[in-house]
XYZ file of C-alpha atoms in Angstrom:
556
model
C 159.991 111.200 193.637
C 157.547 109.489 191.248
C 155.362 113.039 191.479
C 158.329 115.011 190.134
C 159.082 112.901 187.400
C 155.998 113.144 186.416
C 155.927 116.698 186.302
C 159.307 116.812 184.939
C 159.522 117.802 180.957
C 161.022 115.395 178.456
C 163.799 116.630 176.486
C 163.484 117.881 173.743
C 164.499 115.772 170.113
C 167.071 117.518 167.706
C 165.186 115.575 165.284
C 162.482 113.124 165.303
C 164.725 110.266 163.800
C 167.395 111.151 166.260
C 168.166 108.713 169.022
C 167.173 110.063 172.315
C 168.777 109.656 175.806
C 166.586 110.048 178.482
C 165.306 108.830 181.615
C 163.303 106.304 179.612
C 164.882 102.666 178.970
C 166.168 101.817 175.375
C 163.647 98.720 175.847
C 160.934 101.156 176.669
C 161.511 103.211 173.527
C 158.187 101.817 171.353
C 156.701 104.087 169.381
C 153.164 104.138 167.770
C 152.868 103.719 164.368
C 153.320 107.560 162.050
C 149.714 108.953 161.523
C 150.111 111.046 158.357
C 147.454 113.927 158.919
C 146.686 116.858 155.826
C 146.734 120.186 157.830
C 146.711 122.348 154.894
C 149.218 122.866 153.669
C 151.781 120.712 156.081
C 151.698 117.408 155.955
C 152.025 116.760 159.902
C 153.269 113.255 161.239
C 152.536 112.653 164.450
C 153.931 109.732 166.445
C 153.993 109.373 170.421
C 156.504 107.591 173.079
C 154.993 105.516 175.486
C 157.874 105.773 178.091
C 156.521 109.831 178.564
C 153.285 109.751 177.396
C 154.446 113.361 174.967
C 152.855 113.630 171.728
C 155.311 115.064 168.871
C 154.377 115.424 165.627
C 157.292 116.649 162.346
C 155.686 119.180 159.901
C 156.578 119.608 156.495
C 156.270 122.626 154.945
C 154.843 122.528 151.660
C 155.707 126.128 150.872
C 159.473 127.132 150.532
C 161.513 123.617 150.108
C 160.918 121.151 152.844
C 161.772 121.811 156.480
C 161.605 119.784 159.681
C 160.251 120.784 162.852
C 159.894 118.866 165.922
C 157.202 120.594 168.112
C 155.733 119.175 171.436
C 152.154 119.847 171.037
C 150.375 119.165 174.077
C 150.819 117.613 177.685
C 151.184 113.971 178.259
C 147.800 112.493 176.621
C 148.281 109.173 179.272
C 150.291 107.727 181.893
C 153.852 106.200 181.146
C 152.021 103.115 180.763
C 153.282 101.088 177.618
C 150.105 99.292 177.878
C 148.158 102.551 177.267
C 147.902 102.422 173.499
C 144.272 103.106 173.070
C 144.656 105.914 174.989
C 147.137 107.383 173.120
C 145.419 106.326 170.012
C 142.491 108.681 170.884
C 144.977 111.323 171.826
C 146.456 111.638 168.466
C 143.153 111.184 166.930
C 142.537 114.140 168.992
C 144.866 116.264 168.108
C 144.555 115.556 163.982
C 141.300 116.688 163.630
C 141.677 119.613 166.011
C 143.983 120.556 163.568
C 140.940 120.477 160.601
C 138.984 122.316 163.318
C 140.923 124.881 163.949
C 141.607 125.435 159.901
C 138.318 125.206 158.897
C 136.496 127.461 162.098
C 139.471 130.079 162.553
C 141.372 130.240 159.770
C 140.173 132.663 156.211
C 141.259 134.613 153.752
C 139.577 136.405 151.137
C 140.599 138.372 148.215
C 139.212 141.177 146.843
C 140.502 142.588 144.226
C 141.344 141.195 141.276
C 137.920 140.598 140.756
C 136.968 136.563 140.031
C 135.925 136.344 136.774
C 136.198 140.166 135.449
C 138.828 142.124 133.845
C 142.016 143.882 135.250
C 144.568 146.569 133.649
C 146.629 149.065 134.143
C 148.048 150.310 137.716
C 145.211 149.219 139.976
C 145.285 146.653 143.587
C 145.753 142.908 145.014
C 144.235 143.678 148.297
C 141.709 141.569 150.385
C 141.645 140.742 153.649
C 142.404 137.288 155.836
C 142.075 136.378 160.173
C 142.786 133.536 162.433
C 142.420 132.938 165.650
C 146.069 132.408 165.863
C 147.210 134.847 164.358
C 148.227 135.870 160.689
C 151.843 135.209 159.646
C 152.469 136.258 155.615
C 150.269 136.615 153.322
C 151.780 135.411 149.853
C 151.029 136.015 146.393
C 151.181 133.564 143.536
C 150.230 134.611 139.550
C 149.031 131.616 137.623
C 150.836 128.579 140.492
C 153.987 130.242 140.845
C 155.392 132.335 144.006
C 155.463 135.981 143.176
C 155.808 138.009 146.241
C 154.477 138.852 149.774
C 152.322 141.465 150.623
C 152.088 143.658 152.811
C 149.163 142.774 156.112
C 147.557 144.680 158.857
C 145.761 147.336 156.808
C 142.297 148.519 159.268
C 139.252 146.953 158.267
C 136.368 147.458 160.653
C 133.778 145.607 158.268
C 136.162 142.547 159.148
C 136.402 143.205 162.603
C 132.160 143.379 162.583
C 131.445 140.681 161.062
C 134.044 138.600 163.204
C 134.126 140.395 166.307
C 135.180 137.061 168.121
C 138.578 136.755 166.342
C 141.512 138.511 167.803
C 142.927 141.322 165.633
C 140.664 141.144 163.244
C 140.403 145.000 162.611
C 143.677 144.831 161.822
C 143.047 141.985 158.577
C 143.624 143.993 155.826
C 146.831 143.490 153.033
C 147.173 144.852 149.116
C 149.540 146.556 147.301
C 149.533 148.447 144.009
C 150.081 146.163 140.926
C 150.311 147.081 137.589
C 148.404 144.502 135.371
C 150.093 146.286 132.376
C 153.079 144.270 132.796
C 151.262 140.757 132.705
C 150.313 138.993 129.302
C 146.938 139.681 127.559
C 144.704 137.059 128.086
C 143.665 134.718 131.153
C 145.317 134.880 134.356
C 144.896 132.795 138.132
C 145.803 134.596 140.942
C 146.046 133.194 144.473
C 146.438 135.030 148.192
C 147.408 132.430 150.394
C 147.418 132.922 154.486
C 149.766 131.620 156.170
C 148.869 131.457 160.014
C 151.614 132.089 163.268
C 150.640 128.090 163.813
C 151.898 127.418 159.945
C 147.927 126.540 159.148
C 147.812 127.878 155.853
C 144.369 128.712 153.774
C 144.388 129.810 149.779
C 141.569 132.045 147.495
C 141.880 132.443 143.906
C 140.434 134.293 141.078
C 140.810 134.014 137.593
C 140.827 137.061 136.006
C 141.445 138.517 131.968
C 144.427 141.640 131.821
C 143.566 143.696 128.583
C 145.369 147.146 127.972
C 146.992 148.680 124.583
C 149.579 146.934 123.124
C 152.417 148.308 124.513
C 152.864 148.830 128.768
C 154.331 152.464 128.684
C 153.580 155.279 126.125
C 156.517 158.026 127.168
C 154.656 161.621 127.118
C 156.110 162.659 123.598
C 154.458 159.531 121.536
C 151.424 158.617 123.806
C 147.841 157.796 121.616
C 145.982 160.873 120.937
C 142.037 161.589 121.280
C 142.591 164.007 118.353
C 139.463 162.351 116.125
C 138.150 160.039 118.718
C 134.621 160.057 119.964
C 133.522 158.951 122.907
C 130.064 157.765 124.003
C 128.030 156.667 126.947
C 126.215 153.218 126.724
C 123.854 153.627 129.217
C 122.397 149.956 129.667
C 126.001 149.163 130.077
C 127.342 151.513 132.037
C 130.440 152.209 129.804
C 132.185 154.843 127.958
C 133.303 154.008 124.394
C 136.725 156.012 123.059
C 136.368 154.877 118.868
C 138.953 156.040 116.669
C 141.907 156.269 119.234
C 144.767 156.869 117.388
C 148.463 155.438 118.776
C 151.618 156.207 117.894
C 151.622 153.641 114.770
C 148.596 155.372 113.419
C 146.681 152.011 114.584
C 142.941 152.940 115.912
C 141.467 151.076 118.195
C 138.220 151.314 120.507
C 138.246 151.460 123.903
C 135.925 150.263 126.482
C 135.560 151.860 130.533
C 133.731 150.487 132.887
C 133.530 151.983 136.953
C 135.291 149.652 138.807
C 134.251 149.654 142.557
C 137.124 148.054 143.772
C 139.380 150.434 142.656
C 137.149 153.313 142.611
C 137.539 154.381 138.693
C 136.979 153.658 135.462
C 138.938 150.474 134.186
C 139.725 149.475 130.710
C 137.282 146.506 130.066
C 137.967 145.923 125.602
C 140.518 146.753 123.058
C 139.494 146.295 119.839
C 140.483 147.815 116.399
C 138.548 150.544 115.234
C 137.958 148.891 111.989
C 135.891 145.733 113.314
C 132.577 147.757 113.741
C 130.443 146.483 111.797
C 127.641 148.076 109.610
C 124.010 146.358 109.981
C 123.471 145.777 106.435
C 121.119 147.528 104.918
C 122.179 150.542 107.538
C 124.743 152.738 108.373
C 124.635 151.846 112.219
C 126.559 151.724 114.187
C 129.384 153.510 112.588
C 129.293 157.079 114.201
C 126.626 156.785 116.084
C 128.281 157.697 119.449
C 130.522 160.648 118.320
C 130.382 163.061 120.989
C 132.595 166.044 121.185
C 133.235 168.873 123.601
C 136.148 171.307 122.602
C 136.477 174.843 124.132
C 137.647 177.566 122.478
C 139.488 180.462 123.365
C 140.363 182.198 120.118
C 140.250 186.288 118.848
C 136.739 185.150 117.213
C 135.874 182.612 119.251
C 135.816 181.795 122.706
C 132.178 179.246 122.861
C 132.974 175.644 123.440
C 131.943 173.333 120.726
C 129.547 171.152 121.676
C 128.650 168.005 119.094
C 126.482 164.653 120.306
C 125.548 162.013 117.591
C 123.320 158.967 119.000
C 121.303 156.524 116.780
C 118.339 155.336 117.494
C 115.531 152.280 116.562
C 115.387 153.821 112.088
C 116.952 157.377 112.836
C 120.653 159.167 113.346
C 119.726 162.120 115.411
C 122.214 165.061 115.497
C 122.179 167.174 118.453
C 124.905 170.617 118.399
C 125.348 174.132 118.754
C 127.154 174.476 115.723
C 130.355 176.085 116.705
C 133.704 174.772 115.262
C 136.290 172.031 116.981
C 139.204 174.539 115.514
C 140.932 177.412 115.042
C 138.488 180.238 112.911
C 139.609 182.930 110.810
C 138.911 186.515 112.131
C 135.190 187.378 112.078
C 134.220 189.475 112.035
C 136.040 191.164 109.295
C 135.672 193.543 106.193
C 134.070 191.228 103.791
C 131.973 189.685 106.421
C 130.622 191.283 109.315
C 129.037 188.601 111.170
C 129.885 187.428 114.235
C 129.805 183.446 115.253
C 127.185 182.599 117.577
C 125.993 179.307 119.321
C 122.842 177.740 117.029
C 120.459 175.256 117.972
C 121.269 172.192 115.517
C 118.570 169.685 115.933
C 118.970 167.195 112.876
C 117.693 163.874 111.766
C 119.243 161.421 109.334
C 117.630 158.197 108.236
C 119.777 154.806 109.329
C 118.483 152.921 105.943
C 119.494 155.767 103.568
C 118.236 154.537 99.676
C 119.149 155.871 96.339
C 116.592 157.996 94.657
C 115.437 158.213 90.810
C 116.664 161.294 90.396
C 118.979 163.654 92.560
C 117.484 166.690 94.854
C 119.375 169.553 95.140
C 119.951 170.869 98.672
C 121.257 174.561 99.836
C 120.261 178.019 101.032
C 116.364 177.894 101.756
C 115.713 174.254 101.151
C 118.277 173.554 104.174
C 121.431 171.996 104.429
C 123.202 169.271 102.326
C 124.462 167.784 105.328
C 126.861 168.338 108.569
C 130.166 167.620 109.519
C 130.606 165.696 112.686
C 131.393 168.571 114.167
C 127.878 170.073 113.959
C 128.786 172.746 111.604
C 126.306 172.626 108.376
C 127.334 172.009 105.182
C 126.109 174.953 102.752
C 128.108 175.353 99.701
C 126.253 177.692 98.019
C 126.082 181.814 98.271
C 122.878 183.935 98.053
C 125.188 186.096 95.851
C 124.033 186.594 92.074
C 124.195 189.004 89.302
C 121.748 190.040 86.951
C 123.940 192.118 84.691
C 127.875 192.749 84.840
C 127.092 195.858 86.770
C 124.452 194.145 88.947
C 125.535 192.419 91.497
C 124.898 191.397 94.901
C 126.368 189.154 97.529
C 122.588 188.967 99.610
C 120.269 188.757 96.296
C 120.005 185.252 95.345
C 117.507 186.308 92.609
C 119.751 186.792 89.714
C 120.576 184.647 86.831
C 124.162 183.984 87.256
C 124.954 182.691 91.251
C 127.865 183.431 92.661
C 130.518 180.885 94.182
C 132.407 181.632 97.135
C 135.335 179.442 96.040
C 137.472 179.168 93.046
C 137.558 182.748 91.762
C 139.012 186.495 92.749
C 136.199 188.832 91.903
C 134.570 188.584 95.047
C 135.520 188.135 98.540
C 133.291 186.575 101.071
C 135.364 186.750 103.912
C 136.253 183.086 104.062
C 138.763 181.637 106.806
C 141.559 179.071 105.822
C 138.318 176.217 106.379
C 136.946 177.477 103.591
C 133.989 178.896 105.818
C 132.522 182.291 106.971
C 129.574 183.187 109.136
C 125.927 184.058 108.367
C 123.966 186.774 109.358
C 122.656 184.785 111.983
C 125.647 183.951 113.618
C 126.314 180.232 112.134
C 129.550 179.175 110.845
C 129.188 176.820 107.831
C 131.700 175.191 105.290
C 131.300 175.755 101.720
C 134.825 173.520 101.052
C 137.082 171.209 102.133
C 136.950 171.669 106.155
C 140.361 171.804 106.624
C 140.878 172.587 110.072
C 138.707 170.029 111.062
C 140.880 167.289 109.049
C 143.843 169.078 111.062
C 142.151 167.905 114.308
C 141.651 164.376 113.245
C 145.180 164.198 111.580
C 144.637 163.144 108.296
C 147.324 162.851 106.253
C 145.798 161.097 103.109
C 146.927 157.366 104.313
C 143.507 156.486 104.295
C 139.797 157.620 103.913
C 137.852 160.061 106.712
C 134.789 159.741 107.559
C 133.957 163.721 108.191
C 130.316 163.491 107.919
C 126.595 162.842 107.086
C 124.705 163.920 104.188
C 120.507 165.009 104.782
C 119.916 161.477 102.719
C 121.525 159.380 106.105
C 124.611 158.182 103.700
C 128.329 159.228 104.535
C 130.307 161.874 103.309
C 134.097 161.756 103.229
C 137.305 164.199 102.775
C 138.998 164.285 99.261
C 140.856 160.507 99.751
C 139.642 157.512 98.532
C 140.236 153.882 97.103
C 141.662 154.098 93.347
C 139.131 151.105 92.963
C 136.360 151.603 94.293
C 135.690 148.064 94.763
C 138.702 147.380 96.631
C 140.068 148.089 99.455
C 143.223 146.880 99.073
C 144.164 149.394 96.381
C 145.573 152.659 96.900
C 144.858 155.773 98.240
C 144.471 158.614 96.141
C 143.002 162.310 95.758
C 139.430 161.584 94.684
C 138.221 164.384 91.457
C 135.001 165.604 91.018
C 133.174 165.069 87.290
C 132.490 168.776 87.321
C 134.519 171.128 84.624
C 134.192 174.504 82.998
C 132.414 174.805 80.069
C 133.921 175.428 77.276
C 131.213 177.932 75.812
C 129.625 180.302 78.046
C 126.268 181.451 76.992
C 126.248 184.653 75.328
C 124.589 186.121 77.973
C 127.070 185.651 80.451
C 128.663 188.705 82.607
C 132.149 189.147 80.476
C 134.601 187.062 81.149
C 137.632 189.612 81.211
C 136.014 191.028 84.414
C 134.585 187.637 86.360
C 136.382 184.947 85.137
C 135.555 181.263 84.285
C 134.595 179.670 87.547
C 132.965 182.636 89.192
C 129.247 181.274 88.907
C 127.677 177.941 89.257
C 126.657 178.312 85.913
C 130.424 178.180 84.716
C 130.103 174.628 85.809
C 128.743 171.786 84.349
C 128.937 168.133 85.023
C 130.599 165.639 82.693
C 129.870 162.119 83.188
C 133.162 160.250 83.512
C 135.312 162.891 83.506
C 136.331 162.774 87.197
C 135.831 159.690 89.774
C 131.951 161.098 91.171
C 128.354 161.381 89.627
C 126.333 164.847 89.706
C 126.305 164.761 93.132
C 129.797 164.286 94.403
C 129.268 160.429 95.119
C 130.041 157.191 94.250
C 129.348 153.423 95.339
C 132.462 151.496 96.870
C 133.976 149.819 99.576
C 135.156 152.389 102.545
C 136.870 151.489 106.062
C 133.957 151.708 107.411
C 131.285 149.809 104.839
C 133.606 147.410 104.132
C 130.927 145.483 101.684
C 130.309 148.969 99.974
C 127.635 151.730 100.342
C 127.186 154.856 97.889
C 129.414 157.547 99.728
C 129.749 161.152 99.356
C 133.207 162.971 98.975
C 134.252 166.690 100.016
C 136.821 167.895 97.146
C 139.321 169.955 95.937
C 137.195 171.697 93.440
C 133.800 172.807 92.280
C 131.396 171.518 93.659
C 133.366 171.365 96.899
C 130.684 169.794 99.010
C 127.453 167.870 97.156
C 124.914 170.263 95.900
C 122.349 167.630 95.489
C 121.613 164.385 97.546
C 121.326 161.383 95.277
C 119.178 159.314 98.147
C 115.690 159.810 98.953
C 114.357 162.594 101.749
């Protein structure tokens, strides 16, 4: 009889403070004193009855409100002895720091992805992995303290399962979802997994992390940021890619900054910044442009060779590296007033990063080489090698005579000039002798501020027909910038006659009066631009003669 009650279970309590009736006398009813044990992240109490020698113990959930439950946790620890309390003692010493054992041996979770201490955007992962011996329960989510969700678990992972081939189900320890960090606040963020075991054990890993993105979530399809005028470069040492000048919908530019993420497999958006906070090295014009890099192909009537343009910078020189093909739609070449074809060139160029004014200009074109190139690679050659040597004698290849002839700004003669105010060379290259206009199409200008277009031979910039109405501040407005350069009011006797070529036909027709327009002899000025915002002496492209700069006021 004694042997059976031994063996006989106690019943089970509704509750721990609930009176019980049982075999055991009222008298008999003395309970040990509560030991309070932290078994992350219950708090357990554990108390025992002497008349049965069962060791209970409530746990409080920490997680999700507070809830009671009364659990039997082992088999009598001693006889039903009252005078057993060292015994039981040890017991329930026992079984609290199993409970830290069994936590601290069995129980982990890690997380993955955010990555601690880097940066997150965009749709990418929460994923990582946890095991216990036990067995996993729920893995739950919380974004800066507070609950956010539960993912989903048991996702294969047989690097797991190696490394911890003595804990059940561990090849089955994966969980993540897809997030998107777009939604979530710029700036700093803390992000906890917490696993929850099938025993309630529960175990926690965080990672702080920084969400950066454009400044809106979503960009619909019909008003999403266009690459139209960005560059984009490769920083080696880094490992990024640089998008500058990415225009959004507001007109804002920014620059953008991708990094290969090998969590999730891709490049992730590590910077936003605005466009305008590069900032020159004094003295220099890096690093403004010196990553454009541009691939457009081409599949025009004239044209079906991909543009190819790479500008890098390097220790004192801005090194220019194309095939000089156009980033945009060509006239028809070739055609009756030209016959040349466009063909890839080899455009190796060199521009000083400390450009410096000269004591006198030098003027650029024809055989002493280019005045400069647009960022598309294409060279900048205003001139013709037409000339005349009498009004009869004239040719459009014989640069020889005494009065040159322009290719812009007068009827007589027809070069064969597209809507970019450009035609092709015998040799194949396309070159601008005006305003490049379909090249200010592809960067969509509108005249709300100035364009950077280019560099002249002398290293400084050269811009497209807007500037500041003060040049020494940027705060005024924009406006169409004028050339100094008018028409002389008394040709030389010797001129062809002006009822057959009129005024404007020749260079000669030309002739530069100081103050008369916004530039000097060479289509330049100092002042302020978005890009030198303390002021550097700055080329323009205009409206009228000369078009591009003739002459380079800085030294070669």
């Amino acid at each position: 009889m004694n042997g059976e009650a031994r063996r006989r279970s106690p019943r089970k309590l509704a509750t721990p403070l609930e009176k019980r009736s049982s075999d055991c006398a009222a008298s008999d009813q003395e309970r040990l004193p509560w030991v309070a044990v932290r078994c992350l992240p219950d708090l357990s109490f554990f108390y025992a009855s002497s008349c049965d020698g069962f060791a209970r113990t409530i746990r409080i959930r920490l997680n999700g409100g507070l809830a009671l439950k009364q659990e039997k946790l082992m088999a009598r620890l001693w006889p039903r002895h009252p005078k057993s309390g060292a015994l039981r003692y040890l017991g329930l010493l026992w079984l609290a720091l199993s409970c830290f054992t069994v936590a601290a041996q069995d129980l982990k979770v890690v997380l993955e992805e955010p990555v601690d201490g880097e940066v997150a955007s965009g749709i990418s992962n929460i994923r990582g992995w946890a095991i216990a011996s036990e067995g996993i329960s729920t893995i739950e989510i919380f974004i800066d303290g507070q609950f956010a969700f539960t993912v989903p678990y048991g996702g294969e992972r047989k690097d797991v399962e190696n490394a911890n081939p003595d804990v059940a189900n561990s090849l089955n320890s994966g969980f993540g979802q897809t997030w998107n960090y777009g939604l979530m606040a710029k700036g700093t963020h803390t992000l906890t997994a917490r696993a929850i075991s099938n025993t309630g054990n529960i175990t926690e890993d965080s990672h702080q992390f920084t969400v950066v993105g454009l400044p809106e979530s979503f960009y619909p399809e019909e008003n999403s940021p266009s690459l139209q005028g960005a560059s984009v470069r490769v920083e080696e040492q880094e490992e990024q890619l640089i998008i500058e000048n990415l225009k959004l919908p507001d007109d804002e530019l920014l620059t953008i900054v991708l990094a290969w993420n090998v969590a999730s497999q891709g490049f992730q958006i590590q910077s936003v910044n605005d466009y305008d906070t590069v900032t020159p090295i004094a003295g220099r014009t890096d690093p403004v442009g010196c990553y454009y890099a541009d691939i457009t192909e081409n599949n025009q009537p004239s044209l079906n060779i991909a543009s190819n343009a790479s500008w890098s910078c390097g220790t004192s020189d801005r090194d220019l590296v194309a095939n000089g093909i156009p980033d945009h739609e060509v006239g028809e070449f070739p055609n009756p007033n030209n016959p040349n074809a466009i063909s890839a060139q080899d455009v190796r160029e060199t521009f000083t990063l400390a450009p410096s004014l000269a004591g006198a200009p030098t003027y650029l074109g024809g055989p002493s080489g280019p005045s400069g190139y647009v960022l598309n690679g294409v060279k900048i050659d205003p001139g013709t090698a037409g000339s005349c040597f009498s009004a009869n004698n004239c040719s459009l290849s014989n640069p020889r005579g005494d009065w040159h002839i322009e290719a812009l700004g007068q009827s007589h003669f027809d070069f064969g000039d597209d809507e970019n105010n450009a035609h092709v060379q015998p040799g194949g290259a396309y070159h601008y002798h005006g305003m490049p206009e379909g090249f200010l199409n592809k960067l969509g200008a509108t005249g709300n501020d100035m364009v950077l277009i280019g560099w002249a031979s002398d290293g400084f910039p050269i811009y497209a027909r807007w500037g500041y109405d003060d040049p020494d501040s940027a705060d005024s407005d924009i406006r169409v910038i004028t050339s100094s350069y008018q028409l002389r009011d008394d040709p030389p006797a010797d001129r062809p006659s002006t009822d057959l070529y009129e005024l404007g036909t020749f260079t000669e027709d030309w002739e530069y009066q100081a103050g008369s327009g916004d530039l000097d002899e060479c289509n330049g000025r100092f002042g302020v631009t978005p890009d030198f915002p303390a002021g550097i002496y700055h080329y323009y492209a205009t409206d009228t003669y000369p078009y591009f700069q003739r002459c380079v006021s800085g030294s070669l």
